[in-house]
XYZ file of C-alpha atoms in Angstrom:
456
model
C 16.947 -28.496 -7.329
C 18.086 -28.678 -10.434
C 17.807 -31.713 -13.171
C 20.975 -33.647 -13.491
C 20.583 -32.934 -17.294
C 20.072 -29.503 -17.260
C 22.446 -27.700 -18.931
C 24.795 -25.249 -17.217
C 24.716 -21.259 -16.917
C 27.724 -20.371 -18.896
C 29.262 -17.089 -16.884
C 26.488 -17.142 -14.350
C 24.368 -14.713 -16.808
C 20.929 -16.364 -15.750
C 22.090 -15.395 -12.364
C 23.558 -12.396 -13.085
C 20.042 -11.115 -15.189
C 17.963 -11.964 -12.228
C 19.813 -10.380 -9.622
C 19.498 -7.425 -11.747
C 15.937 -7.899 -12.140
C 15.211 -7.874 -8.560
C 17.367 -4.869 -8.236
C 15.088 -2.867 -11.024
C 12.006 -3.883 -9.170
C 12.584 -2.206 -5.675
C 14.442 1.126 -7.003
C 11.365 2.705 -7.819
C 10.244 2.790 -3.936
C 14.417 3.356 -2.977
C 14.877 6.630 -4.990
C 11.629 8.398 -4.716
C 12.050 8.000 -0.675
C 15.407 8.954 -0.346
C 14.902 11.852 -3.067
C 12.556 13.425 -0.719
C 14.514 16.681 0.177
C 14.959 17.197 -3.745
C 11.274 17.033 -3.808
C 10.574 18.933 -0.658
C 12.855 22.026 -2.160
C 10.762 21.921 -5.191
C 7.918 21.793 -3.341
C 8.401 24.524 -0.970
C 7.668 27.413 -3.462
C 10.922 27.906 -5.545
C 10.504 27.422 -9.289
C 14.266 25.998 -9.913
C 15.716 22.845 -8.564
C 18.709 24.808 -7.238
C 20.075 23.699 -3.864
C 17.001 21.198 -3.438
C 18.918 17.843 -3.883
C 20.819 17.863 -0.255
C 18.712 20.558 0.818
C 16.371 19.554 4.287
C 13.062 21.713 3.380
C 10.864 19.663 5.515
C 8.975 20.726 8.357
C 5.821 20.330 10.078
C 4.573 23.454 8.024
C 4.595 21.801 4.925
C 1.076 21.968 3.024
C 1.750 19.162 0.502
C 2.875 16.676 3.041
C 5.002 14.925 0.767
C 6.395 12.444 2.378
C 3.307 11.255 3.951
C 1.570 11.124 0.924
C 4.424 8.967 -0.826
C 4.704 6.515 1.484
C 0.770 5.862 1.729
C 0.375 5.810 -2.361
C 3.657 3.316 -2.101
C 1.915 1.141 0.090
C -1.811 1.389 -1.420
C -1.053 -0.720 -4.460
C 0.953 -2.860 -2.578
C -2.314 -3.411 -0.962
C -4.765 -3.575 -3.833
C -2.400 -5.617 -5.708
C -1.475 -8.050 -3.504
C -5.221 -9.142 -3.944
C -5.467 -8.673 -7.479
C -2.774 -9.885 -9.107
C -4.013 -13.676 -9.388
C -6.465 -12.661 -11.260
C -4.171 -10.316 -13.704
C -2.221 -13.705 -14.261
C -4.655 -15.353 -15.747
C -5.770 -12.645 -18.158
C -2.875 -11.034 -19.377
C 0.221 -12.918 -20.360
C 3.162 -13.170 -18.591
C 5.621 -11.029 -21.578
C 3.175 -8.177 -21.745
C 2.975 -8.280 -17.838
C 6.562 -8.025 -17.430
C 7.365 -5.818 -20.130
C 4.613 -3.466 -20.103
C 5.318 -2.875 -16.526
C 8.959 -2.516 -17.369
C 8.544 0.202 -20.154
C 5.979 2.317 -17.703
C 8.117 2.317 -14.783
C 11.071 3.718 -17.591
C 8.635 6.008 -19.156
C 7.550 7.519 -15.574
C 10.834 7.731 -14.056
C 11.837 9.488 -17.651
C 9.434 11.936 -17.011
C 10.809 12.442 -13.239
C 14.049 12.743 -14.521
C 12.754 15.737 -17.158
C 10.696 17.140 -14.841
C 13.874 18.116 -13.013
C 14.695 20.583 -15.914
C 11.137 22.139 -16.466
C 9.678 24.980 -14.034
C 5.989 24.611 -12.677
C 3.885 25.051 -10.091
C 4.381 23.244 -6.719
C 1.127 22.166 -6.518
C 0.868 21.092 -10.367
C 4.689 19.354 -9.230
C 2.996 17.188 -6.626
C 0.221 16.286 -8.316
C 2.095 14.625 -11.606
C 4.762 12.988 -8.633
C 2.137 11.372 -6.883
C 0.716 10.188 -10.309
C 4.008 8.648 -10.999
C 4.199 7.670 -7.614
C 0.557 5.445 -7.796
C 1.311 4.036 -11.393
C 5.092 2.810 -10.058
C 4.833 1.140 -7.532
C 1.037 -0.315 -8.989
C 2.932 -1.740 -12.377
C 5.956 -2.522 -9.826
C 3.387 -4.628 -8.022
C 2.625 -6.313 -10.642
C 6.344 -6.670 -12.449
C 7.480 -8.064 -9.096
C 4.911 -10.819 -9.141
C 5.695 -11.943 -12.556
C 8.843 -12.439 -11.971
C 8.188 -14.417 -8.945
C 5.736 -17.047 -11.212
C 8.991 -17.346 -13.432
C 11.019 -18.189 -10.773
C 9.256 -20.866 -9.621
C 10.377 -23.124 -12.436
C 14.095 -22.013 -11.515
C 16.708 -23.381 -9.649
C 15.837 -21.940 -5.988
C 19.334 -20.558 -5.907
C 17.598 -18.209 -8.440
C 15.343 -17.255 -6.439
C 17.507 -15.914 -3.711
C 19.717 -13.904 -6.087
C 16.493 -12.099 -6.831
C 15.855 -11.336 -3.287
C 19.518 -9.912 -2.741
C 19.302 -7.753 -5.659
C 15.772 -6.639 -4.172
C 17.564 -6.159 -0.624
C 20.541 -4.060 -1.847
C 17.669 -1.586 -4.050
C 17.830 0.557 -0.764
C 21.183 0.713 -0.228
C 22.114 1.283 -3.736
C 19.391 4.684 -4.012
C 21.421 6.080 -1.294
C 24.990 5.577 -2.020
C 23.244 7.326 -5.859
C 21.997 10.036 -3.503
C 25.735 10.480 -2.466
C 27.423 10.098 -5.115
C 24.989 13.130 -6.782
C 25.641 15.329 -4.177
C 29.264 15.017 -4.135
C 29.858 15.113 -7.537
C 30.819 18.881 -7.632
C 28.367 19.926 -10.374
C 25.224 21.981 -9.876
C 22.321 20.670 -7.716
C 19.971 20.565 -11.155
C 22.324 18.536 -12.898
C 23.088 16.390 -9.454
C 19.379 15.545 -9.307
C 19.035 14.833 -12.984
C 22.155 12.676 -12.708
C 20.298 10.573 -9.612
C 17.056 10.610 -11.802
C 18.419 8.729 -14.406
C 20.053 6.497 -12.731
C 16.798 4.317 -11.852
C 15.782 4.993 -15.920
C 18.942 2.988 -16.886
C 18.884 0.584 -13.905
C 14.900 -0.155 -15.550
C 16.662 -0.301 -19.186
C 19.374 -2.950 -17.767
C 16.262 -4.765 -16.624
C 14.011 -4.740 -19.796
C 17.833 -6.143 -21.275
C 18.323 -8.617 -19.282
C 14.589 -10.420 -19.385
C 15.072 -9.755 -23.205
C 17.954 -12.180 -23.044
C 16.767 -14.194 -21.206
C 15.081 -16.594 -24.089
C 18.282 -16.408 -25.968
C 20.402 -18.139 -22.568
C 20.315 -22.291 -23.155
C 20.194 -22.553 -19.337
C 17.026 -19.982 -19.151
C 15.130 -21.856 -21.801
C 15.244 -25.030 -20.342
C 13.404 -23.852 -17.517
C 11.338 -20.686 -18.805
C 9.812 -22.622 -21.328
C 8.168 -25.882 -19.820
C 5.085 -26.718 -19.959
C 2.946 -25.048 -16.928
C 1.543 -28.694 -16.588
C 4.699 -30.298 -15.954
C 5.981 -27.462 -14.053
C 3.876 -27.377 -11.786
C 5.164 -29.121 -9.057
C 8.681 -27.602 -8.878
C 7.122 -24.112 -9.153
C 5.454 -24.908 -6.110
C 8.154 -26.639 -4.338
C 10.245 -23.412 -5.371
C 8.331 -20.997 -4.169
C 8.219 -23.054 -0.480
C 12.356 -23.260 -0.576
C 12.573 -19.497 -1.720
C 10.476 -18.524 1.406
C 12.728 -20.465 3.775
C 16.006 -19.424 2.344
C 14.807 -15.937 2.151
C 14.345 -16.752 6.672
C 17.517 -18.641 6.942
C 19.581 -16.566 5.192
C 18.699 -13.122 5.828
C 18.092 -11.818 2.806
C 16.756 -8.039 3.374
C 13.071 -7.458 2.706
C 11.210 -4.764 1.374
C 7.718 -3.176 1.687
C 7.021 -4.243 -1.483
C 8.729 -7.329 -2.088
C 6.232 -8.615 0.429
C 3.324 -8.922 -1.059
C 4.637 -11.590 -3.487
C 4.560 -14.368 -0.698
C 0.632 -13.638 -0.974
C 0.225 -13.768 -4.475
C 1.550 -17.345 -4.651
C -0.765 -18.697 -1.895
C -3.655 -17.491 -4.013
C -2.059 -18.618 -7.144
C -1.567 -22.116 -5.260
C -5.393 -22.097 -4.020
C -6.676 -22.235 -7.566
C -4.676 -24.860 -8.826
C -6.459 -27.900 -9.800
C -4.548 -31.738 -10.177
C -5.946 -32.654 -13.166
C -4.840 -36.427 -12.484
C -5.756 -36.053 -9.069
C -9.617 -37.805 -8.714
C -9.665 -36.407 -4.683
C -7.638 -33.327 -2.909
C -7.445 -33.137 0.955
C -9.606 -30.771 2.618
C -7.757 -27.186 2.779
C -7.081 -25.698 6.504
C -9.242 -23.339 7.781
C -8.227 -19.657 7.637
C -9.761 -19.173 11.137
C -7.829 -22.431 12.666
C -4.663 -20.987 11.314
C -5.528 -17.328 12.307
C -6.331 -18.728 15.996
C -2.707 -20.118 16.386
C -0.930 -17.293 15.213
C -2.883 -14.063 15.619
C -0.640 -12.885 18.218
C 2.794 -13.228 15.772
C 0.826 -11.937 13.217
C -0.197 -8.752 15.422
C 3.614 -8.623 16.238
C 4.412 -8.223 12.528
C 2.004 -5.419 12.214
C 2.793 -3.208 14.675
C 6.480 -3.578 13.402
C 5.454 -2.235 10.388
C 3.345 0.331 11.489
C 5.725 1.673 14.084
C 8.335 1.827 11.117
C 6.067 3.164 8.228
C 4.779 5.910 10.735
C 7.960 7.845 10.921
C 10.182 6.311 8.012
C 10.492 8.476 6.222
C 7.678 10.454 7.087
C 9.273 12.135 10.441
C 12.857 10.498 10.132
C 13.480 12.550 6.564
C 12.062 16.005 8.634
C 15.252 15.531 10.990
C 18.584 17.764 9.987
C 22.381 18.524 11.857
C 21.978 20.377 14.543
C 25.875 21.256 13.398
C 24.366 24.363 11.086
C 25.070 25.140 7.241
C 27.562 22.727 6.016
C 28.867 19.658 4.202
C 28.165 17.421 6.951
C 24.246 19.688 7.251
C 24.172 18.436 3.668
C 25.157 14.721 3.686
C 23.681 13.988 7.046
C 20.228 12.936 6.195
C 21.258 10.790 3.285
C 23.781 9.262 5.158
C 22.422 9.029 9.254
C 18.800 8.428 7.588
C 18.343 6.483 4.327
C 21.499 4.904 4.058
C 21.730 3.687 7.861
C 18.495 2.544 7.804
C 19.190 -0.115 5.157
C 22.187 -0.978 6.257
C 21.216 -1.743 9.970
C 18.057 -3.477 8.033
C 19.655 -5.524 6.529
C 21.694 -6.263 9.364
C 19.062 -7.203 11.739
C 17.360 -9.565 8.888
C 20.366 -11.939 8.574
C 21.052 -12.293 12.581
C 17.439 -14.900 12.251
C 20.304 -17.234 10.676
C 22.218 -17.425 13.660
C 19.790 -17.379 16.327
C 15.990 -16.932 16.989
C 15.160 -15.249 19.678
C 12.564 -15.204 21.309
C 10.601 -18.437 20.195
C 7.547 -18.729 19.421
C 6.158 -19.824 22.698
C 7.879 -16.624 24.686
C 5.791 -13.965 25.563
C 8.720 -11.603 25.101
C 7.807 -11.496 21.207
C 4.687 -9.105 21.976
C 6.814 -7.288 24.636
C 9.368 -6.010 22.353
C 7.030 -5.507 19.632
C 5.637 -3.266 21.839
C 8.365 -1.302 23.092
C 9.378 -0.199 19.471
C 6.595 2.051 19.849
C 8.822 4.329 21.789
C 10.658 5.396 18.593
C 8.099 6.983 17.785
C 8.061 10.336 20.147
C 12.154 9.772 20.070
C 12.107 10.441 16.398
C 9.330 13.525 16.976
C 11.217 14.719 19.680
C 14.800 15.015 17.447
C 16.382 17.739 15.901
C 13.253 18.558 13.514
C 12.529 22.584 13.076
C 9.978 25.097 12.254
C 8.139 23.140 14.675
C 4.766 24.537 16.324
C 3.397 22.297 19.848
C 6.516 19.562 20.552
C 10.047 20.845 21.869
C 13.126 19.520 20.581
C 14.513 16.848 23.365
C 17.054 15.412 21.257
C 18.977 18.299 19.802
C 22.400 16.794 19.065
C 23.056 14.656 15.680
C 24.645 11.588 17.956
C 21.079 10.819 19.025
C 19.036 10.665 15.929
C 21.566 8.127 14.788
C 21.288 5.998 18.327
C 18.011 5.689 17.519
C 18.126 5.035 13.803
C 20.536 2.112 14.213
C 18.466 0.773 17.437
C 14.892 1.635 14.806
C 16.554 -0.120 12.074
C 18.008 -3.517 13.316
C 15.121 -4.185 15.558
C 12.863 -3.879 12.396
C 15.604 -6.331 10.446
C 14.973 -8.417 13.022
C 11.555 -8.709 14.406
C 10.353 -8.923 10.642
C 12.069 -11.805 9.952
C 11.578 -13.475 13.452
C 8.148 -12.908 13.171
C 8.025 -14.733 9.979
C 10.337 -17.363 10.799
C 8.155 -18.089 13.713
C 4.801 -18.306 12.182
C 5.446 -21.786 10.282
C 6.212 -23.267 13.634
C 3.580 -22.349 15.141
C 1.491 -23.948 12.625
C 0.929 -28.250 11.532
C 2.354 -28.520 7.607
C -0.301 -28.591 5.594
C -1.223 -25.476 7.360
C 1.819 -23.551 6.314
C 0.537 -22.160 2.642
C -2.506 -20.306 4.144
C -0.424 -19.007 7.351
C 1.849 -17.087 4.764
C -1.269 -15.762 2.976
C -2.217 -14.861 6.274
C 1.477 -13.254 6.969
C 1.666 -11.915 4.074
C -2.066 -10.003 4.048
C -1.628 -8.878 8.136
C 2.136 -7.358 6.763
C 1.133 -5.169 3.739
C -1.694 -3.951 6.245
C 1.057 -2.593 8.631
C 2.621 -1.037 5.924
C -1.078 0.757 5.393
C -1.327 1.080 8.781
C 1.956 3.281 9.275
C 1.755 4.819 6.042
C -1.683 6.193 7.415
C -0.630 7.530 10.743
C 2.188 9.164 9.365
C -0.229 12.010 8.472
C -1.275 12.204 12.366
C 2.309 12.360 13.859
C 3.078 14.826 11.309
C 0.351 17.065 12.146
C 1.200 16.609 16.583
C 4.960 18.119 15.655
C-alpha cells in the first residue's frame, strides 16, 4: 500500500518504466523461440539468410537440433540461477546487477542481429547462438531478480504492471515475427528488422531504470533504507504473488524462478530488534501436504516444454507453398500459444476448478500427456518411423488452443491451490517448494524434447 504522504507518479511514468522493464526481461526467451525457422534455414546448410525468416526447415533430420537445444540452455540457467542468485545479491550491487545484465543482453542480441548479415558455417552459427543463448537468459536470470528486490519496496500495483509487461513479451515477439515477414522487403533485411527489435526494446529498458532515480515518486521508494524497508518488501512480494493468482497475469518459464529467489532471500533475513524468531516449517511437513499439486505442476511443464517448441515449431500447412505456408507457424504456433496462455491463466480469477481436495487435479494433469503423440503425429515432414495422422492444418490448431489454455490454466490452478493446502506460516517455504518443483519441469521437458525428436 502506499504511504498517505507519498508523493504521486506524475503521468504514470514509474508505471509506465516498469511495465517496460518487465517487457525487456522476457523478450530474450520470446524472440529466439519464435525466430526458430530463421535459425533452422541458416542452419540447414545455406550460407545466406535468404528465405529463412518464414521458411519451415525443421525436420526430424536435423543434426543441430536446434530447437531442442534452445529450449534446454533457456531453462538451465533458469535452473542454476534460481539457486544462486541470493547469494549474487549480496555480493554484487544491485546497479551493476541490473545494468550489467542489461548492457549484455543488448550487446548479445547486437551480435544476433549482425550475425544476420555475415556468412559462416552452420556449425560455427550454432555454436555462437547457443553461446548467446546460455549468457541471455543466465544475465536475464539474474536482471529479472533484481528487479523483483526493487519492487518489493513499491506500491504492489507496481508489481503487477511488471508481470503484464512480462506476460505480453510472448505475444509481442510474434506479432514482430509478423510484422517482418509481411513487410515486403527481403527476408535478410526482414530478419535483421525482427533482430533489432529486442536490441531497442533492451535500450528502452536500460532508459527507463536510468530514469528512474530522477522520478520524485521512484525515489521515495527506491531509496529507503533496506532496514526500514524491510517489512513492506516482504509484505510486497506476498501481495504480488496473490495478485499475480487472482488476476491472471500470464507467466513465463522464466519469470518463475523469481518467486524462489525471494523465499531464500526471506530465509536469511535476520530481525535485528527481534531477541526470539518462531521456529521455521519444515520443508518435509510442507512437501508431505502438497507433493501431489506440486507433481501436477511438473508434469504440466514437462508435457509443454517437451514439444513447445521443440515438435510444435517442426509442424507446417499441409496447404503447400504459399502465404498462408509462410505465416502459418508464426501465427497457428507462437502466437496462439500465448494468446490461449494467457487466456487460460486469467480464467483462475473467475473460478477454481478443481479444488484442492479433488482428485480430478492429477487426472487432468495426466491426460495432457496425450498432446504429446497428437503434436508428433501432425503435419511434420521428412519424417523417418511415425506416420502423419493429423495431416490437415485445422487440427494442429485444435490442439494448440486445447495445449495452450489447459497449460494457462493448470499452472495457475496449481499454484493457486498450493497455499491452501498449506497452515500460514507455512506458505513462504511451499512457494520455494513451487517454485523449485516448476523450473524442474521446465528441465524436465526441455530434456525430453531431445527423445521425442529423435522417435519422429
Amino acid at each position: 500500500m502506499a504511504r498517505g504522504d507519498a508523493p504521486r507518479d506524475s503521468y504514470h511514468l514509474v508505471g509506465i518504466s516498469f511495465f517496460i522493464l518487465g517487457l525487456g526481461t522476457l523478450l530474450p526467451w520470446n524472440f529466439f523461440i519464435t525466430a526458430i525457422p530463421y535459425f533452422q534455414g541458416r542452419l540447414a546448410g545455406a550460407n545466406s539468410t535468404a528465405e529463412t525468416l518464414g521458411t519451415n526447415h525443421t525436420s526430424p533430420a536435423d543434426t543441430f537440433n536446434f530447437n531442442n537445444w534452445v529450449t534446454l540452455l533457456s531453462q538451465l540457467p533458469l535452473l542454476l540461477f534460481t539457486l544462486l542468485n541470493s547469494f549474487l545479491y549480496q555480493c554484487i550491487p544491485e546497479m551493476v546487477r541490473i545494468l550489467g545484465s542489461l548492457l549484455v543482453i543488448l550487446i548479445l542480441f547486437t551480435l544476433t542481429a549482425v550475425l544476420v548479415k555475415v556468412d559462416m558455417s552452420p556449425g560455427l552459427f550454432f555454436s555462437i547462438t547457443m553461446a548467446s543463448v546460455w549468457f541471455i537468459n543466465s544475465f536475464g536470470a539474474i536482471l529479472q531478480g533484481s528487479l523483483f528486490g526493487q519492487l518489493g519496496t513499491m506500491p504492489s500495483k507496481y508489481s503487477t504492471l511488471f508481470l503484464s509487461g512480462q506476460g505480453l513479451a510472448g505475444i509481442f515477439a510474434a506479432l514482430a515475427m509478423l510484422i517482418s515477414m509481411a513487410s515486403g522487403v527481403d527476408a535478410q533485411t526482414s530478419a535483421l528488422g525482427y533482430f533489432i527489435t529486442p536490441c531497442v526494446g533492451t535500450i528502452m529498458s536500460i532508459v527507463c531504470y536510468l530514469s528512474l532515480p530522477h522520478l520524485k515518486f521512484a525515489r521515495y521508494y527506491l531509496a529507503k533504507k533496506p532496514s526500514k524497508a524491510q517489512g513492506q518488501e516482504l509484505e510486497t512480494k506476498a501481495e504480488l504473488l496473490q495478485s499475480d493468482e487472482k488476476n491472471g497475469i500470464p507467466n513465463s518459464p522464466q519469470r518463475a524462478a523469481l518467486t524462489l529467489d525471494l523465499d531464500l532471500e526471506k530465509e536469511t533475513e535476520v530481525e535485528p530488534e527481534e531477541p526470539q524468531k518462531p521456529e521455521k516449517p519444515s520443508v518435509f511437513i510442507v512437501l508431505r501436504k502438497i507433493w501431489l499439486t506440486a507433481l501436477c505442476l511438473v508434469l504440466v511443464f514437462t508435457v509443454t516444454l517437451s514439444v513447445f517448441p521443440a515438435i510444435t515449431a517442426m509442424v507446417t500447412s499441409s496447404t503447400g507453398p504459399g502465404k498462408w505456408s509462410q505465416f502459418f507457424n508464426p501465427i497457428c504456433c507462437f502466437l496462439l500459444f500465448n494468446v490461449m496462455d494467457c487466456l487460460g491463466r486469467s480464467l483462475t480469477s473467475y473460478f477454481l476448478w478443481p479444488d484442492e481436495d479433488s482428485r480430478l487435479l492429477p487426472l487432468l494433469v495426466c491426460l495432457r500427456v496425450l498432446f504429446v503423440p497428437l503434436f508428433m503425429l501432425c503435419h511434420v515432414p521428412e519424417r523417418s518411423r511415425l506416420p502423419i495422422l493429423f495431416p490437415q492444418d485445422a487440427y494442429f490448431i485444435t490442439f494448440m488452443l486445447l495445449f495452450a489454455v489447459s497449460n494457462g490454466y493448470l499452472v495457475s490452478l496449481t499454484m493457486c491451490l498450493a497455499p491452501r493446502q498449506v497452515l500460514p506460516q507455512e506458505r513462504e517455504v511451499t512457494g520455494t517448494l513451487m517454485t523449485f518443483f516448476l523450473a524442474l519441469g521446465l528441465s524436465c521437458g526441455a530434456s525430453l524434447s531431445f527423445l521425442f525428436k529423435a522417435l519422429l
